């Protein structure tokens, strides 16, 4: 096995425990990995401003992958790569959501826009230290404000299945659809993904795919794990993610990231996996 030079981690359900915290053991393992010269970054569906707190806490000093790969940005707020939705496609996505009468939120320039579910959005914004705005009609936001990095639709799974069917029928390859939870659809540019973003970032850093360790737990982590030299699924991961992994670590409440780092980075097992 090649020496690991870059670690890319999902956040919710992976790096963060169920209390949305980084455990002391995980923090220590990341610090030790960085002390050995290993680069560490996030690959998350979260908006950029929702990762800043954790990036500062862990000293993440390289670009981070946000919005499921639609944005790569560093703590100095330099944008390295951006791949937002097309304005027309985004408008159609939001119109489909409105027709199905479901909650949709559009992320434009790191602001969350919605026209319903304001208490839920306000609570989210307060908890994760992000900007949110209630508008009269979210369908008009792409044309009025700009192309969204991502649109998220939240509803119970049976309804979401109908929404997804409509989206695929009406927009086809004009959008990409992924999930981080059973009750949400995350719509991004068709060329955006965590895996593509990770390979792009690795190329900028002169790091080969076989020198990457990726860790995740959800459907939106599948292509992240696919492109990495070592793919690790959390113990709490969806079965389809576990099936893709080289190693299944402990769950997010039992320091799964720390366990993986010790196995593949800190214990110097060149034959690990």
PDB file of C-alpha atoms in Angstrom:
ATOM      1  CA  UNK A   1       0.000   0.000   0.000  1.00  0.00           C
ATOM      2  CA  UNK A   2       1.265   3.480  -0.873  1.00  0.00           C
ATOM      3  CA  UNK A   3       1.977   5.881   1.964  1.00  0.00           C
ATOM      4  CA  UNK A   4      -1.090   8.002   2.705  1.00  0.00           C
ATOM      5  CA  UNK A   5      -0.447  11.699   1.997  1.00  0.00           C
ATOM      6  CA  UNK A   6      -4.003  13.069   1.963  1.00  0.00           C
ATOM      7  CA  UNK A   7      -7.017  12.259   4.149  1.00  0.00           C
ATOM      8  CA  UNK A   8     -10.492  13.424   3.068  1.00  0.00           C
ATOM      9  CA  UNK A   9     -13.300  13.036   5.578  1.00  0.00           C
ATOM     10  CA  UNK A  10     -17.016  13.504   5.447  1.00  0.00           C
ATOM     11  CA  UNK A  11     -18.292  15.447   8.452  1.00  0.00           C
ATOM     12  CA  UNK A  12     -21.783  14.534   9.699  1.00  0.00           C
ATOM     13  CA  UNK A  13     -21.891  10.889  10.721  1.00  0.00           C
ATOM     14  CA  UNK A  14     -18.144  10.573  10.124  1.00  0.00           C
ATOM     15  CA  UNK A  15     -15.836  13.178  11.658  1.00  0.00           C
ATOM     16  CA  UNK A  16     -18.576  14.489  13.963  1.00  0.00           C
ATOM     17  CA  UNK A  17     -20.303  12.386  16.588  1.00  0.00           C
ATOM     18  CA  UNK A  18     -24.042  12.454  17.218  1.00  0.00           C
ATOM     19  CA  UNK A  19     -23.579  15.628  19.290  1.00  0.00           C
ATOM     20  CA  UNK A  20     -21.965  17.326  16.255  1.00  0.00           C
ATOM     21  CA  UNK A  21     -18.613  17.402  18.033  1.00  0.00           C
ATOM     22  CA  UNK A  22     -15.104  16.186  17.248  1.00  0.00           C
ATOM     23  CA  UNK A  23     -14.111  13.752  19.989  1.00  0.00           C
ATOM     24  CA  UNK A  24     -10.796  14.229  21.837  1.00  0.00           C
ATOM     25  CA  UNK A  25      -9.460  10.952  20.423  1.00  0.00           C
ATOM     26  CA  UNK A  26     -10.292  11.995  16.870  1.00  0.00           C
ATOM     27  CA  UNK A  27      -8.795  15.437  17.342  1.00  0.00           C
ATOM     28  CA  UNK A  28      -5.589  13.895  18.685  1.00  0.00           C
ATOM     29  CA  UNK A  29      -5.333  11.435  15.793  1.00  0.00           C
ATOM     30  CA  UNK A  30      -5.769  14.246  13.257  1.00  0.00           C
ATOM     31  CA  UNK A  31      -3.116  16.324  14.997  1.00  0.00           C
ATOM     32  CA  UNK A  32      -0.711  13.376  14.935  1.00  0.00           C
ATOM     33  CA  UNK A  33      -1.386  12.733  11.257  1.00  0.00           C
ATOM     34  CA  UNK A  34      -0.740  16.378  10.397  1.00  0.00           C
ATOM     35  CA  UNK A  35       2.462  16.320  12.459  1.00  0.00           C
ATOM     36  CA  UNK A  36       3.661  13.533  10.158  1.00  0.00           C
ATOM     37  CA  UNK A  37       3.076  15.718   7.127  1.00  0.00           C
ATOM     38  CA  UNK A  38      -0.231  14.162   6.097  1.00  0.00           C
ATOM     39  CA  UNK A  39      -2.686  16.669   4.596  1.00  0.00           C
ATOM     40  CA  UNK A  40      -6.200  16.533   6.086  1.00  0.00           C
ATOM     41  CA  UNK A  41      -9.370  18.056   4.669  1.00  0.00           C
ATOM     42  CA  UNK A  42     -13.167  17.837   4.719  1.00  0.00           C
ATOM     43  CA  UNK A  43     -15.367  16.517   1.920  1.00  0.00           C
ATOM     44  CA  UNK A  44     -18.859  17.472   2.981  1.00  0.00           C
ATOM     45  CA  UNK A  45     -22.312  18.396   1.776  1.00  0.00           C
ATOM     46  CA  UNK A  46     -22.260  21.349   4.159  1.00  0.00           C
ATOM     47  CA  UNK A  47     -22.025  24.954   3.062  1.00  0.00           C
ATOM     48  CA  UNK A  48     -18.633  26.579   3.549  1.00  0.00           C
ATOM     49  CA  UNK A  49     -19.608  28.739   6.510  1.00  0.00           C
ATOM     50  CA  UNK A  50     -20.886  25.647   8.344  1.00  0.00           C
ATOM     51  CA  UNK A  51     -17.416  24.060   8.320  1.00  0.00           C
ATOM     52  CA  UNK A  52     -15.319  27.079   9.338  1.00  0.00           C
ATOM     53  CA  UNK A  53     -15.681  26.471  13.083  1.00  0.00           C
ATOM     54  CA  UNK A  54     -14.437  22.894  12.788  1.00  0.00           C
ATOM     55  CA  UNK A  55     -11.684  23.784  10.326  1.00  0.00           C
ATOM     56  CA  UNK A  56     -10.287  26.328  12.754  1.00  0.00           C
ATOM     57  CA  UNK A  57     -10.616  23.888  15.624  1.00  0.00           C
ATOM     58  CA  UNK A  58      -8.587  21.268  13.752  1.00  0.00           C
ATOM     59  CA  UNK A  59      -6.223  23.603  11.929  1.00  0.00           C
ATOM     60  CA  UNK A  60      -7.332  22.545   8.442  1.00  0.00           C
ATOM     61  CA  UNK A  61      -5.057  24.709   6.319  1.00  0.00           C
ATOM     62  CA  UNK A  62      -5.712  23.284   2.848  1.00  0.00           C
ATOM     63  CA  UNK A  63      -8.807  23.772   0.660  1.00  0.00           C
ATOM     64  CA  UNK A  64     -12.004  22.038   1.753  1.00  0.00           C
ATOM     65  CA  UNK A  65     -14.665  20.362  -0.372  1.00  0.00           C
ATOM     66  CA  UNK A  66     -18.159  21.763   0.261  1.00  0.00           C
ATOM     67  CA  UNK A  67     -21.660  21.337  -1.185  1.00  0.00           C
ATOM     68  CA  UNK A  68     -20.904  17.741  -2.202  1.00  0.00           C
ATOM     69  CA  UNK A  69     -18.075  18.883  -4.457  1.00  0.00           C
ATOM     70  CA  UNK A  70     -19.611  22.015  -5.973  1.00  0.00           C
ATOM     71  CA  UNK A  71     -17.201  24.321  -4.102  1.00  0.00           C
ATOM     72  CA  UNK A  72     -13.576  24.040  -3.024  1.00  0.00           C
ATOM     73  CA  UNK A  73     -12.549  26.855  -0.703  1.00  0.00           C
ATOM     74  CA  UNK A  74      -9.962  27.463   2.024  1.00  0.00           C
ATOM     75  CA  UNK A  75     -10.053  29.209   5.390  1.00  0.00           C
ATOM     76  CA  UNK A  76      -8.658  32.368   3.813  1.00  0.00           C
ATOM     77  CA  UNK A  77     -11.908  32.375   1.779  1.00  0.00           C
ATOM     78  CA  UNK A  78     -10.057  31.805  -1.467  1.00  0.00           C
ATOM     79  CA  UNK A  79     -12.233  29.875  -3.929  1.00  0.00           C
ATOM     80  CA  UNK A  80     -10.184  27.218  -5.699  1.00  0.00           C
ATOM     81  CA  UNK A  81     -12.965  25.715  -7.777  1.00  0.00           C
ATOM     82  CA  UNK A  82     -16.700  26.396  -8.109  1.00  0.00           C
ATOM     83  CA  UNK A  83     -19.309  24.449 -10.065  1.00  0.00           C
ATOM     84  CA  UNK A  84     -22.802  25.804  -9.289  1.00  0.00           C
ATOM     85  CA  UNK A  85     -26.039  24.745 -10.896  1.00  0.00           C
ATOM     86  CA  UNK A  86     -27.160  26.367 -14.130  1.00  0.00           C
ATOM     87  CA  UNK A  87     -29.678  29.134 -13.355  1.00  0.00           C
ATOM     88  CA  UNK A  88     -32.385  27.671 -15.601  1.00  0.00           C
ATOM     89  CA  UNK A  89     -31.916  24.172 -14.213  1.00  0.00           C
ATOM     90  CA  UNK A  90     -31.983  25.459 -10.624  1.00  0.00           C
ATOM     91  CA  UNK A  91     -35.164  27.406 -11.288  1.00  0.00           C
ATOM     92  CA  UNK A  92     -36.823  24.290 -12.694  1.00  0.00           C
ATOM     93  CA  UNK A  93     -35.720  22.218  -9.681  1.00  0.00           C
ATOM     94  CA  UNK A  94     -37.278  24.725  -7.289  1.00  0.00           C
ATOM     95  CA  UNK A  95     -40.440  24.858  -9.389  1.00  0.00           C
ATOM     96  CA  UNK A  96     -40.752  21.069  -9.193  1.00  0.00           C
ATOM     97  CA  UNK A  97     -40.347  21.262  -5.412  1.00  0.00           C
ATOM     98  CA  UNK A  98     -43.036  23.963  -5.229  1.00  0.00           C
ATOM     99  CA  UNK A  99     -45.390  21.890  -7.361  1.00  0.00           C
ATOM    100  CA  UNK A 100     -44.965  18.953  -4.982  1.00  0.00           C
ATOM    101  CA  UNK A 101     -45.462  21.326  -2.026  1.00  0.00           C
ATOM    102  CA  UNK A 102     -42.220  20.337  -0.276  1.00  0.00           C
ATOM    103  CA  UNK A 103     -39.591  22.286   1.636  1.00  0.00           C
ATOM    104  CA  UNK A 104     -36.665  23.365  -0.534  1.00  0.00           C
ATOM    105  CA  UNK A 105     -33.702  25.560   0.267  1.00  0.00           C
ATOM    106  CA  UNK A 106     -31.252  27.098  -2.192  1.00  0.00           C
ATOM    107  CA  UNK A 107     -27.657  27.899  -1.247  1.00  0.00           C
ATOM    108  CA  UNK A 108     -26.329  30.918  -3.135  1.00  0.00           C
ATOM    109  CA  UNK A 109     -23.005  32.565  -2.258  1.00  0.00           C
ATOM    110  CA  UNK A 110     -23.108  30.740   1.075  1.00  0.00           C
ATOM    111  CA  UNK A 111     -26.522  32.062   2.094  1.00  0.00           C
ATOM    112  CA  UNK A 112     -29.455  29.705   2.640  1.00  0.00           C
ATOM    113  CA  UNK A 113     -32.686  30.919   0.986  1.00  0.00           C
ATOM    114  CA  UNK A 114     -36.128  29.430   1.627  1.00  0.00           C
ATOM    115  CA  UNK A 115     -39.772  30.489   1.460  1.00  0.00           C
ATOM    116  CA  UNK A 116     -41.195  28.055   4.020  1.00  0.00           C
ATOM    117  CA  UNK A 117     -40.044  26.131   7.082  1.00  0.00           C
ATOM    118  CA  UNK A 118     -38.473  29.309   8.418  1.00  0.00           C
ATOM    119  CA  UNK A 119     -38.302  28.159  12.031  1.00  0.00           C
ATOM    120  CA  UNK A 120     -36.419  25.056  10.926  1.00  0.00           C
ATOM    121  CA  UNK A 121     -34.070  27.091   8.743  1.00  0.00           C
ATOM    122  CA  UNK A 122     -33.531  29.705  11.427  1.00  0.00           C
ATOM    123  CA  UNK A 123     -32.651  27.021  13.969  1.00  0.00           C
ATOM    124  CA  UNK A 124     -30.251  25.442  11.480  1.00  0.00           C
ATOM    125  CA  UNK A 125     -28.617  28.793  10.795  1.00  0.00           C
ATOM    126  CA  UNK A 126     -28.222  29.565  14.478  1.00  0.00           C
ATOM    127  CA  UNK A 127     -26.793  26.144  15.312  1.00  0.00           C
ATOM    128  CA  UNK A 128     -24.261  26.050  12.476  1.00  0.00           C
ATOM    129  CA  UNK A 129     -23.403  29.765  12.432  1.00  0.00           C
ATOM    130  CA  UNK A 130     -24.573  30.396   8.872  1.00  0.00           C
ATOM    131  CA  UNK A 131     -26.600  33.027   7.053  1.00  0.00           C
ATOM    132  CA  UNK A 132     -30.226  32.337   6.138  1.00  0.00           C
ATOM    133  CA  UNK A 133     -32.918  34.461   4.542  1.00  0.00           C
ATOM    134  CA  UNK A 134     -36.688  34.023   4.269  1.00  0.00           C
ATOM    135  CA  UNK A 135     -37.997  35.112   0.853  1.00  0.00           C
ATOM    136  CA  UNK A 136     -41.414  35.358  -0.760  1.00  0.00           C
ATOM    137  CA  UNK A 137     -40.661  32.885  -3.544  1.00  0.00           C
ATOM    138  CA  UNK A 138     -37.517  30.749  -3.541  1.00  0.00           C
ATOM    139  CA  UNK A 139     -38.153  29.772  -7.175  1.00  0.00           C
ATOM    140  CA  UNK A 140     -37.076  33.277  -8.190  1.00  0.00           C
ATOM    141  CA  UNK A 141     -33.794  33.223  -6.257  1.00  0.00           C
ATOM    142  CA  UNK A 142     -31.503  31.750  -8.974  1.00  0.00           C
ATOM    143  CA  UNK A 143     -32.480  34.448 -11.493  1.00  0.00           C
ATOM    144  CA  UNK A 144     -32.536  37.218  -8.886  1.00  0.00           C
ATOM    145  CA  UNK A 145     -29.504  36.389  -6.716  1.00  0.00           C
ATOM    146  CA  UNK A 146     -27.379  33.909  -8.670  1.00  0.00           C
ATOM    147  CA  UNK A 147     -26.793  30.228  -9.415  1.00  0.00           C
ATOM    148  CA  UNK A 148     -27.063  27.982  -6.350  1.00  0.00           C
ATOM    149  CA  UNK A 149     -24.149  25.792  -5.325  1.00  0.00           C
ATOM    150  CA  UNK A 150     -26.751  23.289  -4.150  1.00  0.00           C
ATOM    151  CA  UNK A 151     -30.487  22.884  -3.599  1.00  0.00           C
ATOM    152  CA  UNK A 152     -31.741  20.663  -0.785  1.00  0.00           C
ATOM    153  CA  UNK A 153     -35.267  19.254  -0.666  1.00  0.00           C
ATOM    154  CA  UNK A 154     -36.433  17.760   2.619  1.00  0.00           C
ATOM    155  CA  UNK A 155     -39.486  15.556   3.022  1.00  0.00           C
ATOM    156  CA  UNK A 156     -40.418  12.072   4.147  1.00  0.00           C
ATOM    157  CA  UNK A 157     -38.940   9.349   1.883  1.00  0.00           C
ATOM    158  CA  UNK A 158     -42.115   8.300   0.041  1.00  0.00           C
ATOM    159  CA  UNK A 159     -42.816  11.862  -1.052  1.00  0.00           C
ATOM    160  CA  UNK A 160     -39.160  12.390  -1.951  1.00  0.00           C
ATOM    161  CA  UNK A 161     -39.298   9.386  -4.251  1.00  0.00           C
ATOM    162  CA  UNK A 162     -42.033  11.120  -6.271  1.00  0.00           C
ATOM    163  CA  UNK A 163     -40.100  14.377  -6.300  1.00  0.00           C
ATOM    164  CA  UNK A 164     -36.955  12.620  -7.470  1.00  0.00           C
ATOM    165  CA  UNK A 165     -38.882  10.871 -10.234  1.00  0.00           C
ATOM    166  CA  UNK A 166     -40.211  14.228 -11.456  1.00  0.00           C
ATOM    167  CA  UNK A 167     -36.761  15.793 -11.340  1.00  0.00           C
ATOM    168  CA  UNK A 168     -35.163  12.994 -13.317  1.00  0.00           C
ATOM    169  CA  UNK A 169     -37.970  13.003 -15.873  1.00  0.00           C
ATOM    170  CA  UNK A 170     -37.997  16.770 -16.379  1.00  0.00           C
ATOM    171  CA  UNK A 171     -34.313  17.672 -16.017  1.00  0.00           C
ATOM    172  CA  UNK A 172     -32.446  14.461 -16.791  1.00  0.00           C
ATOM    173  CA  UNK A 173     -28.703  15.021 -17.086  1.00  0.00           C
ATOM    174  CA  UNK A 174     -28.970  18.751 -16.415  1.00  0.00           C
ATOM    175  CA  UNK A 175     -28.638  18.038 -12.680  1.00  0.00           C
ATOM    176  CA  UNK A 176     -26.940  15.658 -10.297  1.00  0.00           C
ATOM    177  CA  UNK A 177     -28.885  14.133  -7.393  1.00  0.00           C
ATOM    178  CA  UNK A 178     -27.413  12.637  -4.260  1.00  0.00           C
ATOM    179  CA  UNK A 179     -28.396  12.053  -0.620  1.00  0.00           C
ATOM    180  CA  UNK A 180     -26.831  12.311   2.801  1.00  0.00           C
ATOM    181  CA  UNK A 181     -30.033  11.256   4.606  1.00  0.00           C
ATOM    182  CA  UNK A 182     -33.142   9.306   3.742  1.00  0.00           C
ATOM    183  CA  UNK A 183     -35.310  12.422   4.087  1.00  0.00           C
ATOM    184  CA  UNK A 184     -33.339  14.725   1.790  1.00  0.00           C
ATOM    185  CA  UNK A 185     -32.400  15.172  -1.849  1.00  0.00           C
ATOM    186  CA  UNK A 186     -29.309  17.221  -2.627  1.00  0.00           C
ATOM    187  CA  UNK A 187     -29.240  18.649  -6.144  1.00  0.00           C
ATOM    188  CA  UNK A 188     -25.954  19.851  -7.610  1.00  0.00           C
ATOM    189  CA  UNK A 189     -24.353  20.445 -10.995  1.00  0.00           C
ATOM    190  CA  UNK A 190     -24.102  17.147 -12.913  1.00  0.00           C
ATOM    191  CA  UNK A 191     -20.305  17.421 -13.033  1.00  0.00           C
ATOM    192  CA  UNK A 192     -19.971  18.147  -9.311  1.00  0.00           C
ATOM    193  CA  UNK A 193     -19.260  15.366  -6.829  1.00  0.00           C
ATOM    194  CA  UNK A 194     -17.065  14.754  -3.820  1.00  0.00           C
ATOM    195  CA  UNK A 195     -14.967  12.293  -5.801  1.00  0.00           C
ATOM    196  CA  UNK A 196     -14.296  14.621  -8.732  1.00  0.00           C
ATOM    197  CA  UNK A 197     -13.482  17.458  -6.349  1.00  0.00           C
ATOM    198  CA  UNK A 198     -11.096  15.254  -4.377  1.00  0.00           C
ATOM    199  CA  UNK A 199      -9.212  14.168  -7.505  1.00  0.00           C
ATOM    200  CA  UNK A 200      -9.001  17.799  -8.667  1.00  0.00           C
ATOM    201  CA  UNK A 201      -7.626  18.913  -5.306  1.00  0.00           C
ATOM    202  CA  UNK A 202      -5.152  16.025  -5.155  1.00  0.00           C
ATOM    203  CA  UNK A 203      -3.812  16.935  -8.606  1.00  0.00           C
ATOM    204  CA  UNK A 204      -3.193  20.511  -7.473  1.00  0.00           C
ATOM    205  CA  UNK A 205      -1.201  19.109  -4.553  1.00  0.00           C
ATOM    206  CA  UNK A 206       0.772  16.576  -6.580  1.00  0.00           C
ATOM    207  CA  UNK A 207      -0.853  13.658  -4.768  1.00  0.00           C
ATOM    208  CA  UNK A 208      -1.786  10.426  -6.561  1.00  0.00           C
ATOM    209  CA  UNK A 209      -5.160   8.702  -5.961  1.00  0.00           C
ATOM    210  CA  UNK A 210      -3.454   5.717  -4.315  1.00  0.00           C
ATOM    211  CA  UNK A 211      -2.035   8.114  -1.704  1.00  0.00           C
ATOM    212  CA  UNK A 212      -5.518   9.202  -0.571  1.00  0.00           C
ATOM    213  CA  UNK A 213      -7.521   7.877   2.377  1.00  0.00           C
ATOM    214  CA  UNK A 214     -11.248   8.730   2.228  1.00  0.00           C
ATOM    215  CA  UNK A 215     -13.748   8.180   5.035  1.00  0.00           C
ATOM    216  CA  UNK A 216     -17.538   8.436   4.792  1.00  0.00           C
ATOM    217  CA  UNK A 217     -20.912   7.069   5.781  1.00  0.00           C
ATOM    218  CA  UNK A 218     -23.628   8.071   3.295  1.00  0.00           C
ATOM    219  CA  UNK A 219     -24.726   7.769  -0.311  1.00  0.00           C
ATOM    220  CA  UNK A 220     -23.062  11.073  -1.176  1.00  0.00           C
ATOM    221  CA  UNK A 221     -19.725   9.575  -0.101  1.00  0.00           C
ATOM    222  CA  UNK A 222     -19.789   6.686  -2.580  1.00  0.00           C
ATOM    223  CA  UNK A 223     -17.752   8.326  -5.319  1.00  0.00           C
ATOM    224  CA  UNK A 224     -15.425   9.825  -2.687  1.00  0.00           C
ATOM    225  CA  UNK A 225     -14.557   6.312  -1.581  1.00  0.00           C
ATOM    226  CA  UNK A 226     -14.396   5.062  -5.167  1.00  0.00           C
ATOM    227  CA  UNK A 227     -11.551   7.380  -6.194  1.00  0.00           C
ATOM    228  CA  UNK A 228      -9.395   6.969  -3.064  1.00  0.00           C
ATOM    229  CA  UNK A 229      -6.569   4.505  -2.685  1.00  0.00           C
ATOM    230  CA  UNK A 230      -8.032   3.452   0.651  1.00  0.00           C
ATOM    231  CA  UNK A 231     -11.791   3.629   1.217  1.00  0.00           C
ATOM    232  CA  UNK A 232     -13.098   3.520   4.785  1.00  0.00           C
ATOM    233  CA  UNK A 233     -16.754   3.274   5.791  1.00  0.00           C
ATOM    234  CA  UNK A 234     -17.963   4.227   9.240  1.00  0.00           C
ATOM    235  CA  UNK A 235     -19.569   1.586  11.421  1.00  0.00           C
ATOM    236  CA  UNK A 236     -22.794   3.613  11.186  1.00  0.00           C
ATOM    237  CA  UNK A 237     -22.576   3.849   7.375  1.00  0.00           C
ATOM    238  CA  UNK A 238     -25.299   2.790   4.966  1.00  0.00           C
ATOM    239  CA  UNK A 239     -24.791  -0.780   3.762  1.00  0.00           C
ATOM    240  CA  UNK A 240     -24.106   0.335   0.190  1.00  0.00           C
ATOM    241  CA  UNK A 241     -21.196   2.414   1.521  1.00  0.00           C
ATOM    242  CA  UNK A 242     -19.847  -0.463   3.585  1.00  0.00           C
ATOM    243  CA  UNK A 243     -19.977  -2.646   0.481  1.00  0.00           C
ATOM    244  CA  UNK A 244     -17.705  -0.167  -1.335  1.00  0.00           C
ATOM    245  CA  UNK A 245     -15.137   0.100   1.478  1.00  0.00           C
ATOM    246  CA  UNK A 246     -11.759  -1.527   2.013  1.00  0.00           C
ATOM    247  CA  UNK A 247     -12.250  -1.269   5.767  1.00  0.00           C
ATOM    248  CA  UNK A 248     -15.204  -0.694   8.087  1.00  0.00           C
ATOM    249  CA  UNK A 249     -14.159   1.304  11.110  1.00  0.00           C
ATOM    250  CA  UNK A 250     -15.972   2.044  14.373  1.00  0.00           C
ATOM    251  CA  UNK A 251     -19.036   4.283  14.328  1.00  0.00           C
ATOM    252  CA  UNK A 252     -18.988   8.056  14.749  1.00  0.00           C
ATOM    253  CA  UNK A 253     -19.680   7.821  18.475  1.00  0.00           C
ATOM    254  CA  UNK A 254     -16.770   5.415  18.974  1.00  0.00           C
ATOM    255  CA  UNK A 255     -13.978   7.414  17.337  1.00  0.00           C
ATOM    256  CA  UNK A 256     -14.214   5.714  13.956  1.00  0.00           C
ATOM    257  CA  UNK A 257     -12.055   8.336  12.230  1.00  0.00           C
ATOM    258  CA  UNK A 258      -9.340   7.937  14.869  1.00  0.00           C
ATOM    259  CA  UNK A 259      -9.415   4.149  14.464  1.00  0.00           C
ATOM    260  CA  UNK A 260      -8.979   4.494  10.690  1.00  0.00           C
ATOM    261  CA  UNK A 261      -6.148   7.005  11.014  1.00  0.00           C
ATOM    262  CA  UNK A 262      -4.298   4.766  13.450  1.00  0.00           C
ATOM    263  CA  UNK A 263      -4.679   1.779  11.141  1.00  0.00           C
ATOM    264  CA  UNK A 264      -3.635   3.443   7.884  1.00  0.00           C
ATOM    265  CA  UNK A 265      -1.562   6.482   8.848  1.00  0.00           C
ATOM    266  CA  UNK A 266      -0.213   6.375  12.386  1.00  0.00           C
ATOM    267  CA  UNK A 267       0.675   2.711  12.901  1.00  0.00           C
ATOM    268  CA  UNK A 268       2.812   2.487   9.739  1.00  0.00           C
ATOM    269  CA  UNK A 269       1.171  -0.703   8.515  1.00  0.00           C
ATOM    270  CA  UNK A 270       2.297  -0.660   4.898  1.00  0.00           C
ATOM    271  CA  UNK A 271       0.352  -3.829   4.264  1.00  0.00           C
ATOM    272  CA  UNK A 272      -2.845  -2.589   5.921  1.00  0.00           C
ATOM    273  CA  UNK A 273      -6.161  -3.057   4.209  1.00  0.00           C
TER     274      UNK A 273
END
